[in-house]
PDB file of C-alpha atoms in Angstrom:
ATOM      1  CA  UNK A1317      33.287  33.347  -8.463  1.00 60.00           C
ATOM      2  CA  UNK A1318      34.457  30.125  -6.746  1.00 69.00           C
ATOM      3  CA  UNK A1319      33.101  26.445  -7.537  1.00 64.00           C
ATOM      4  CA  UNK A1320      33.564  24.123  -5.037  1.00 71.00           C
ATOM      5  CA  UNK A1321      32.941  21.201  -6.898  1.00 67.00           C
ATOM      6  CA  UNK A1322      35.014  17.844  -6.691  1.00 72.00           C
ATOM      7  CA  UNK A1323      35.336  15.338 -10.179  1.00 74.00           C
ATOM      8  CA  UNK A1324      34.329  11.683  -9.990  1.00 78.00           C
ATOM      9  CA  UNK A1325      32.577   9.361 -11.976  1.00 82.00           C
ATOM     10  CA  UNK A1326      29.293   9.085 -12.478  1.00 79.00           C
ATOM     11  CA  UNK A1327      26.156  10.568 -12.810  1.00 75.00           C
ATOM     12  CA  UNK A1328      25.597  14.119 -11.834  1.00 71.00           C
ATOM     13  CA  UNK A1329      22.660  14.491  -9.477  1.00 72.00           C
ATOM     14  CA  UNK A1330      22.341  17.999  -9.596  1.00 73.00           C
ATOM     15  CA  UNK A1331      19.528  19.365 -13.016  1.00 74.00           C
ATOM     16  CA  UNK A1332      21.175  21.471 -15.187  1.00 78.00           C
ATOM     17  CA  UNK A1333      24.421  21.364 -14.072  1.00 77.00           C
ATOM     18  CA  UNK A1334      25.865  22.541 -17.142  1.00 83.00           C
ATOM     19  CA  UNK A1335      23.283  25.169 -17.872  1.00 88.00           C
ATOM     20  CA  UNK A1336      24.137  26.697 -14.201  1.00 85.00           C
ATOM     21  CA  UNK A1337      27.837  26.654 -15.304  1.00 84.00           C
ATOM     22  CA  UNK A1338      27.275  27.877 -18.590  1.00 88.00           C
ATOM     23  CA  UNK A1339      25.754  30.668 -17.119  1.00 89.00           C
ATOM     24  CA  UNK A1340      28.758  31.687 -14.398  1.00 87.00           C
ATOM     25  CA  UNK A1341      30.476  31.637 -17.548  1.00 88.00           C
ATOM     26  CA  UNK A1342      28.502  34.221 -18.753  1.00 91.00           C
ATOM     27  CA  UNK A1343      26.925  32.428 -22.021  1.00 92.00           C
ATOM     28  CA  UNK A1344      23.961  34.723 -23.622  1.00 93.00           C
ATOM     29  CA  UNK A1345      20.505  35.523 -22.886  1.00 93.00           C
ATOM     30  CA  UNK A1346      19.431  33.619 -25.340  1.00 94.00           C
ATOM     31  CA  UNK A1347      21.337  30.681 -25.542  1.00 92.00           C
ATOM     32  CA  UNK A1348      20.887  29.528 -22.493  1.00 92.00           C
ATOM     33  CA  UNK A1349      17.103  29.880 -22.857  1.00 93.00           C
ATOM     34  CA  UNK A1350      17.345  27.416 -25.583  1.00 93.00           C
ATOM     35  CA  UNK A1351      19.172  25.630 -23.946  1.00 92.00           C
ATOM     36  CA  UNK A1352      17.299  25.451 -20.706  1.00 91.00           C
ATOM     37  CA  UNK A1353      13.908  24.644 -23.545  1.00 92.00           C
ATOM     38  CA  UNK A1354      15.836  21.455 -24.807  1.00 92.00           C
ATOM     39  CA  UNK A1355      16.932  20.606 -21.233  1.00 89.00           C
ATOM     40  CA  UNK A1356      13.617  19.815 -20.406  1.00 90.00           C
ATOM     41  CA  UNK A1357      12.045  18.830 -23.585  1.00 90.00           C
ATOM     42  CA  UNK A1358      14.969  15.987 -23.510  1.00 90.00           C
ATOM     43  CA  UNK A1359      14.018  15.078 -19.898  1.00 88.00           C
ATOM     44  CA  UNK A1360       9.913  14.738 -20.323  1.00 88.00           C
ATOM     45  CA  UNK A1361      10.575  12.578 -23.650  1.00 88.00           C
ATOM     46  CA  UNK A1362      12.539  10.642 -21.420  1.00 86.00           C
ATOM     47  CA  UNK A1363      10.841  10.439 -18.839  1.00 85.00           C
ATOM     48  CA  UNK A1364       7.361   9.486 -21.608  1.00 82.00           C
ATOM     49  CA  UNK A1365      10.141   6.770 -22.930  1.00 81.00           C
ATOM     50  CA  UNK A1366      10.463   5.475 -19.497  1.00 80.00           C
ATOM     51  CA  UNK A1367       7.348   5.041 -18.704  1.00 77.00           C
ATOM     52  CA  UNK A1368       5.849   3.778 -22.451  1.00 77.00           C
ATOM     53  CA  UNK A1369       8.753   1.174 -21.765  1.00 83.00           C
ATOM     54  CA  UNK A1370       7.286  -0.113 -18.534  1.00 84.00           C
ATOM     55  CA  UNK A1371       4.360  -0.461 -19.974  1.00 85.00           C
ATOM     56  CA  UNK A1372       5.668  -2.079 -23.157  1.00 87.00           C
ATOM     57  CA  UNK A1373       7.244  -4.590 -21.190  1.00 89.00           C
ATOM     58  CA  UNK A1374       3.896  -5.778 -19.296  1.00 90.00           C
ATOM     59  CA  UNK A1375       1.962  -5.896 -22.562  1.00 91.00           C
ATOM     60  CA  UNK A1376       4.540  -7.881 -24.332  1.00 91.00           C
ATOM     61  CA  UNK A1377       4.664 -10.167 -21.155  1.00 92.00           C
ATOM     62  CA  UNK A1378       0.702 -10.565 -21.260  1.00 94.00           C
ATOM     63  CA  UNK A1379       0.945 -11.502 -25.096  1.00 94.00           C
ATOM     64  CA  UNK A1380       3.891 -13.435 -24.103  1.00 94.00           C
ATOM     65  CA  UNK A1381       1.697 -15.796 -21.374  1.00 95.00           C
ATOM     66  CA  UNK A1382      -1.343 -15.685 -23.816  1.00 95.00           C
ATOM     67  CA  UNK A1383       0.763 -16.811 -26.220  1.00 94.00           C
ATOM     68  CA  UNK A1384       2.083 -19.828 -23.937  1.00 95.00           C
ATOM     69  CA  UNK A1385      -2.087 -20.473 -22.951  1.00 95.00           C
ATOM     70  CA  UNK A1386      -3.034 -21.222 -26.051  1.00 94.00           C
ATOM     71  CA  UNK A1387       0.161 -23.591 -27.384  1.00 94.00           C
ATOM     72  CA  UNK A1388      -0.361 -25.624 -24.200  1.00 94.00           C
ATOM     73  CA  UNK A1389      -4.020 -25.915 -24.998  1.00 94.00           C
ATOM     74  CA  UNK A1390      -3.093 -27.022 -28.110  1.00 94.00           C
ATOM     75  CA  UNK A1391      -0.546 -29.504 -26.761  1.00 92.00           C
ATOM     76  CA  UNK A1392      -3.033 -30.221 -24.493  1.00 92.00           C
ATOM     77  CA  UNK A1393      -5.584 -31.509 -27.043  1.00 92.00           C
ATOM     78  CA  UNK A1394      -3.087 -32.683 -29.282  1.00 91.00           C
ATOM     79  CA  UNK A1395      -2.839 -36.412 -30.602  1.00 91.00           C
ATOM     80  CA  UNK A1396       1.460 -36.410 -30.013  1.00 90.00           C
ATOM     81  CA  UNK A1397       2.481 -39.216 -28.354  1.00 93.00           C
ATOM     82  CA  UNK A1398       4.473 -38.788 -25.174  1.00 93.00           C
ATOM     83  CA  UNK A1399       7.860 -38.738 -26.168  1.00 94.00           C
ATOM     84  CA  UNK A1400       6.850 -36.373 -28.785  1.00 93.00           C
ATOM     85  CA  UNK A1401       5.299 -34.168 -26.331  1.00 94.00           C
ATOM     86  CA  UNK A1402       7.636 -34.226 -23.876  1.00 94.00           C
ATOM     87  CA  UNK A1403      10.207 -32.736 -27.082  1.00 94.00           C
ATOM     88  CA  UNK A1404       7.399 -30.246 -28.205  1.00 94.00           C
ATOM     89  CA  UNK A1405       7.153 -29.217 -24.355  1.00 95.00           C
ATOM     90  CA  UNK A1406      10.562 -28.746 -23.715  1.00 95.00           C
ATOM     91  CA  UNK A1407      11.369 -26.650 -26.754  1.00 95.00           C
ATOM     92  CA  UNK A1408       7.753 -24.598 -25.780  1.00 95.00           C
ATOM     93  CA  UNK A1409       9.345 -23.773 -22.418  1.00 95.00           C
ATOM     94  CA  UNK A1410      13.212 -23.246 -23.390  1.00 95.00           C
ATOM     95  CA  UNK A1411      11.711 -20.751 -26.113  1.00 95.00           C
ATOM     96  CA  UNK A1412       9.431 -18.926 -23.622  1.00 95.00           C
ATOM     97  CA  UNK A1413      12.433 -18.336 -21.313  1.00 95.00           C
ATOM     98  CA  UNK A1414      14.009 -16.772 -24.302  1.00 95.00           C
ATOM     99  CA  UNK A1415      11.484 -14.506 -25.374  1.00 94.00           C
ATOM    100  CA  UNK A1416      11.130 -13.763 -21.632  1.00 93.00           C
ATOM    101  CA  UNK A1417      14.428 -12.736 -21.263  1.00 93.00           C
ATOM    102  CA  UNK A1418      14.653 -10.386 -24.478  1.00 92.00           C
ATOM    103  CA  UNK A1419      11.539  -8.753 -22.838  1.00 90.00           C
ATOM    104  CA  UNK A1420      13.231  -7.921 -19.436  1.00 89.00           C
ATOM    105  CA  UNK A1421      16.134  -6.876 -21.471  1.00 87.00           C
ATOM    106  CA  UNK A1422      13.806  -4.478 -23.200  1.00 77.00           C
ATOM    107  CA  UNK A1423      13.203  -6.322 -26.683  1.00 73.00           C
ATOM    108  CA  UNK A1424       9.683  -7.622 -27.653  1.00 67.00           C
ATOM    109  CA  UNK A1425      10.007 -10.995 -26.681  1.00 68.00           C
ATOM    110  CA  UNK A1426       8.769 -11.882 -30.549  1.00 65.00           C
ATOM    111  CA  UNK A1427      12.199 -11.813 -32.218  1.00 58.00           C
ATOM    112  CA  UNK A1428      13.314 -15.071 -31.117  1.00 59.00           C
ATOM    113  CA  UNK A1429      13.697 -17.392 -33.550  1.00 51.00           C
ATOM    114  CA  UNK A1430      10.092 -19.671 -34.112  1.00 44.00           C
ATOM    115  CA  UNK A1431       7.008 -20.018 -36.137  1.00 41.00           C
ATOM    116  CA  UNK A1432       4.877 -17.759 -33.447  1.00 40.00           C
ATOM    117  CA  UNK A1433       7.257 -14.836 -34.219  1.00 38.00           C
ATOM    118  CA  UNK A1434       5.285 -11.353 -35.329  1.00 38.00           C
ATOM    119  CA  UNK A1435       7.095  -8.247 -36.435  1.00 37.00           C
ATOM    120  CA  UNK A1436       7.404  -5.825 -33.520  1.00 40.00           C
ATOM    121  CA  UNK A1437       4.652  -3.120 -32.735  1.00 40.00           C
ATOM    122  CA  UNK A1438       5.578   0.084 -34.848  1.00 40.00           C
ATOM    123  CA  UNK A1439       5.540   2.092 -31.476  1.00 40.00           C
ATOM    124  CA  UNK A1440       9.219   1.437 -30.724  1.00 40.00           C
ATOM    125  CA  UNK A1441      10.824   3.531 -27.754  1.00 40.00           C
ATOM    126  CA  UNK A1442      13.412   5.501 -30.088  1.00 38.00           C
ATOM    127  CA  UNK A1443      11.493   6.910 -33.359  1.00 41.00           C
ATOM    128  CA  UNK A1444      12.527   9.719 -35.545  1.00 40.00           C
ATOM    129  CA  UNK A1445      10.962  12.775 -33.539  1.00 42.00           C
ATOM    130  CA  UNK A1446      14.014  15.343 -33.093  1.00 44.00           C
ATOM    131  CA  UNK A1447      13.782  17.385 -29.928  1.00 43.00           C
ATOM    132  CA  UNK A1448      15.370  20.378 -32.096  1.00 44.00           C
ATOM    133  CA  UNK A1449      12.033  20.359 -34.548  1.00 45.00           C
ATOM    134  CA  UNK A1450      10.544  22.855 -31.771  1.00 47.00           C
ATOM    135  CA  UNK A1451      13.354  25.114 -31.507  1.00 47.00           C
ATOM    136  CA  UNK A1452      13.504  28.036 -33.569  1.00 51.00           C
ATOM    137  CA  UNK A1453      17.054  28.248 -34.773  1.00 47.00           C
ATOM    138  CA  UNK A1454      16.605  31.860 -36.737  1.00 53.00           C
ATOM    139  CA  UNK A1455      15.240  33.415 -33.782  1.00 52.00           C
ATOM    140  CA  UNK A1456      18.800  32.539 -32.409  1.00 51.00           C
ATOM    141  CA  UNK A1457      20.855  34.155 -34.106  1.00 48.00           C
ATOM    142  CA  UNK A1458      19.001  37.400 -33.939  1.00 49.00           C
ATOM    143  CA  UNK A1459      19.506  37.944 -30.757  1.00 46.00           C
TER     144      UNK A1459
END
């Protein structure tokens, strides 16, 4: 067999490019079953991760905004006098840019330093789920 393939860098478009190889090669039955099952058990979690992260972004940007709301308000109906709240404003806004930007660079926006900061939502993108749980190793090596 011939494979007409040319190396660069980057990002291989085609799915299971190694899987297709590995069998050319001849791999076993087997294996490359398994292998094919954590091919796309890696590639839904991702893709769950992907989208969970979208939408973890948005909420955090919501609580982010609410957050802002309300210390304005408070500002707002505060007693400070202006030069004082002129300081408290600028700090309020440098801070929100902050947390802003840890949010579209796909933190929670909350661990900037401040007195509004919360611990971060225990539904992190990464957690300790192993894609391997579901594969049954012994059946392997029977095989």
């Amino acid at each position: 067999m011939t494979m007409l393939y040319k190396v660069e860098s980057g990002k291989n478009k085609e799915l299971l490019y190694g899987i297709s190889l590995a069998k050319a090669m001849g791999f076993p039955k087997r294996f490359l079953e398994v292998a094919e099952q954590v091919a796309v058990s890696l590639r839904q979690k991702r893709e769950r991760n992907k989208q969970g992260s979208e939408a973890r972004k948005m909420l955090n940007r919501r609580k982010l905004i609410l957050n802002l709301h309300g210390q304005l308000r408070q500002a707002s109906d505060s007693e400070l006098d202006e030069d004082s709240l002129r300081s408290y404003l600028i700090r309020l806004r440098e801070e929100f840019i902050l947390r802003m930007e840890a949010i579209e660079n796909g933190g929670s926006g909350e661990e900037i330093g401040g007195s509004e900061a919360r611990p971060d939502d225990e539904d992190g993108m990464f957690d300790d789920d192993d894609v391997f749980d579901a594969v049954d190793f012994e059946s392997l090596s029977s095989s």
